[in-house]
Amino acid sequence: MEFSKINLIVCFNTTETNEEFIFQKLYSNFLKNILKNEYTHFKILEKHFD
């Protein structure tokens, strides 16, 4: 859901030339957030099993 929203924003709000650049930037932030959440989740689980 979140990803397709970002995709739409990028497609409609940028010119042809920086579209890809902005998309990559947003996409990497998107991935970073996912990884951060996964990592936090993992830490909580780890604590839980100690």
Short mmCIF file of N, CA and C in Angstrom, two decimals:
data_model
loop_
_atom_site.label_atom_id
_atom_site.label_comp_id
_atom_site.label_asym_id
_atom_site.label_seq_id
_atom_site.Cartn_x
_atom_site.Cartn_y
_atom_site.Cartn_z
N MET A 1 0.83 -1.20 0.00
CA MET A 1 0.00 0.00 0.00
C MET A 1 0.87 1.26 0.00
N GLU A 2 1.71 1.34 1.02
CA GLU A 2 2.60 2.49 1.16
C GLU A 2 3.45 2.67 -0.10
N PHE A 3 3.98 1.58 -0.59
CA PHE A 3 4.87 1.64 -1.75
C PHE A 3 4.16 2.18 -2.99
N SER A 4 2.96 1.71 -3.25
CA SER A 4 2.25 2.18 -4.45
C SER A 4 1.90 3.66 -4.34
N LYS A 5 1.63 4.11 -3.11
CA LYS A 5 1.38 5.54 -2.90
C LYS A 5 2.62 6.35 -3.29
N ILE A 6 3.76 5.93 -2.81
CA ILE A 6 5.02 6.61 -3.13
C ILE A 6 5.23 6.60 -4.64
N ASN A 7 5.02 5.47 -5.24
CA ASN A 7 5.17 5.31 -6.68
C ASN A 7 4.31 6.31 -7.44
N LEU A 8 3.06 6.45 -7.04
CA LEU A 8 2.15 7.40 -7.70
C LEU A 8 2.63 8.83 -7.55
N ILE A 9 3.02 9.19 -6.33
CA ILE A 9 3.51 10.54 -6.07
C ILE A 9 4.68 10.85 -7.00
N VAL A 10 5.60 9.93 -7.09
CA VAL A 10 6.78 10.13 -7.92
C VAL A 10 6.40 10.28 -9.39
N CYS A 11 5.50 9.45 -9.85
CA CYS A 11 5.11 9.50 -11.26
C CYS A 11 4.43 10.81 -11.63
N PHE A 12 3.62 11.34 -10.75
CA PHE A 12 2.83 12.52 -11.11
C PHE A 12 3.47 13.85 -10.76
N ASN A 13 4.43 13.86 -9.86
CA ASN A 13 4.94 15.14 -9.39
C ASN A 13 6.36 15.49 -9.83
N THR A 14 6.91 14.74 -10.76
CA THR A 14 8.28 15.04 -11.17
C THR A 14 8.38 15.11 -12.68
N THR A 15 9.42 15.73 -13.14
CA THR A 15 9.69 15.75 -14.57
C THR A 15 10.39 14.45 -14.95
N GLU A 16 10.45 14.20 -16.23
CA GLU A 16 11.05 12.99 -16.76
C GLU A 16 12.48 12.78 -16.23
N THR A 17 13.25 13.86 -16.14
CA THR A 17 14.67 13.72 -15.81
C THR A 17 14.94 13.37 -14.34
N ASN A 18 14.30 14.03 -13.39
CA ASN A 18 14.60 13.64 -12.01
C ASN A 18 13.66 12.59 -11.44
N GLU A 19 12.73 12.14 -12.25
CA GLU A 19 11.80 11.12 -11.77
C GLU A 19 12.53 9.93 -11.16
N GLU A 20 13.48 9.41 -11.92
CA GLU A 20 14.19 8.23 -11.47
C GLU A 20 15.00 8.51 -10.20
N PHE A 21 15.66 9.65 -10.19
CA PHE A 21 16.46 10.03 -9.03
C PHE A 21 15.60 10.12 -7.77
N ILE A 22 14.51 10.84 -7.86
CA ILE A 22 13.63 11.01 -6.71
C ILE A 22 13.03 9.67 -6.29
N PHE A 23 12.67 8.89 -7.28
CA PHE A 23 12.12 7.57 -6.98
C PHE A 23 13.12 6.73 -6.19
N GLN A 24 14.37 6.71 -6.65
CA GLN A 24 15.40 5.94 -5.96
C GLN A 24 15.59 6.42 -4.54
N LYS A 25 15.57 7.74 -4.38
CA LYS A 25 15.74 8.32 -3.06
C LYS A 25 14.61 7.90 -2.12
N LEU A 26 13.39 8.04 -2.60
CA LEU A 26 12.23 7.65 -1.80
C LEU A 26 12.25 6.16 -1.51
N TYR A 27 12.60 5.40 -2.53
CA TYR A 27 12.60 3.96 -2.38
C TYR A 27 13.64 3.51 -1.35
N SER A 28 14.82 4.14 -1.36
CA SER A 28 15.84 3.75 -0.39
C SER A 28 15.42 4.14 1.03
N ASN A 29 14.76 5.29 1.17
CA ASN A 29 14.23 5.66 2.49
C ASN A 29 13.18 4.66 2.95
N PHE A 30 12.34 4.28 2.01
CA PHE A 30 11.30 3.29 2.27
C PHE A 30 11.91 1.98 2.77
N LEU A 31 12.94 1.51 2.08
CA LEU A 31 13.62 0.28 2.49
C LEU A 31 14.30 0.43 3.83
N LYS A 32 14.93 1.58 4.05
CA LYS A 32 15.59 1.83 5.33
C LYS A 32 14.61 1.75 6.48
N ASN A 33 13.43 2.32 6.29
CA ASN A 33 12.42 2.27 7.33
C ASN A 33 11.97 0.85 7.61
N ILE A 34 11.78 0.08 6.57
CA ILE A 34 11.40 -1.32 6.74
C ILE A 34 12.47 -2.06 7.53
N LEU A 35 13.72 -1.88 7.14
CA LEU A 35 14.81 -2.57 7.82
C LEU A 35 14.90 -2.15 9.28
N LYS A 36 14.73 -0.86 9.53
CA LYS A 36 14.78 -0.35 10.88
C LYS A 36 13.68 -0.99 11.73
N ASN A 37 12.49 -1.07 11.17
CA ASN A 37 11.38 -1.69 11.88
C ASN A 37 11.64 -3.17 12.15
N GLU A 38 12.16 -3.85 11.16
CA GLU A 38 12.47 -5.27 11.31
C GLU A 38 13.52 -5.47 12.40
N TYR A 39 14.52 -4.61 12.39
CA TYR A 39 15.59 -4.70 13.36
C TYR A 39 15.06 -4.48 14.78
N THR A 40 14.23 -3.47 14.95
CA THR A 40 13.63 -3.18 16.25
C THR A 40 12.80 -4.37 16.70
N HIS A 41 12.03 -4.90 15.78
CA HIS A 41 11.19 -6.06 16.07
C HIS A 41 12.05 -7.23 16.54
N PHE A 42 13.14 -7.45 15.86
CA PHE A 42 14.07 -8.52 16.20
C PHE A 42 14.64 -8.33 17.60
N LYS A 43 15.04 -7.10 17.92
CA LYS A 43 15.59 -6.79 19.23
C LYS A 43 14.57 -7.07 20.33
N ILE A 44 13.33 -6.70 20.08
CA ILE A 44 12.27 -6.95 21.06
C ILE A 44 12.10 -8.45 21.27
N LEU A 45 12.10 -9.19 20.19
CA LEU A 45 11.98 -10.65 20.29
C LEU A 45 13.14 -11.24 21.07
N GLU A 46 14.32 -10.77 20.77
CA GLU A 46 15.53 -11.23 21.43
C GLU A 46 15.43 -11.04 22.94
N LYS A 47 15.03 -9.84 23.32
CA LYS A 47 14.85 -9.52 24.72
C LYS A 47 13.84 -10.46 25.36
N HIS A 48 12.79 -10.69 24.65
CA HIS A 48 11.70 -11.52 25.13
C HIS A 48 12.17 -12.94 25.45
N PHE A 49 13.11 -13.44 24.67
CA PHE A 49 13.56 -14.83 24.86
C PHE A 49 14.75 -14.97 25.79
N ASP A 50 15.30 -13.88 26.25
CA ASP A 50 16.46 -13.96 27.14
C ASP A 50 16.12 -14.56 28.50
#
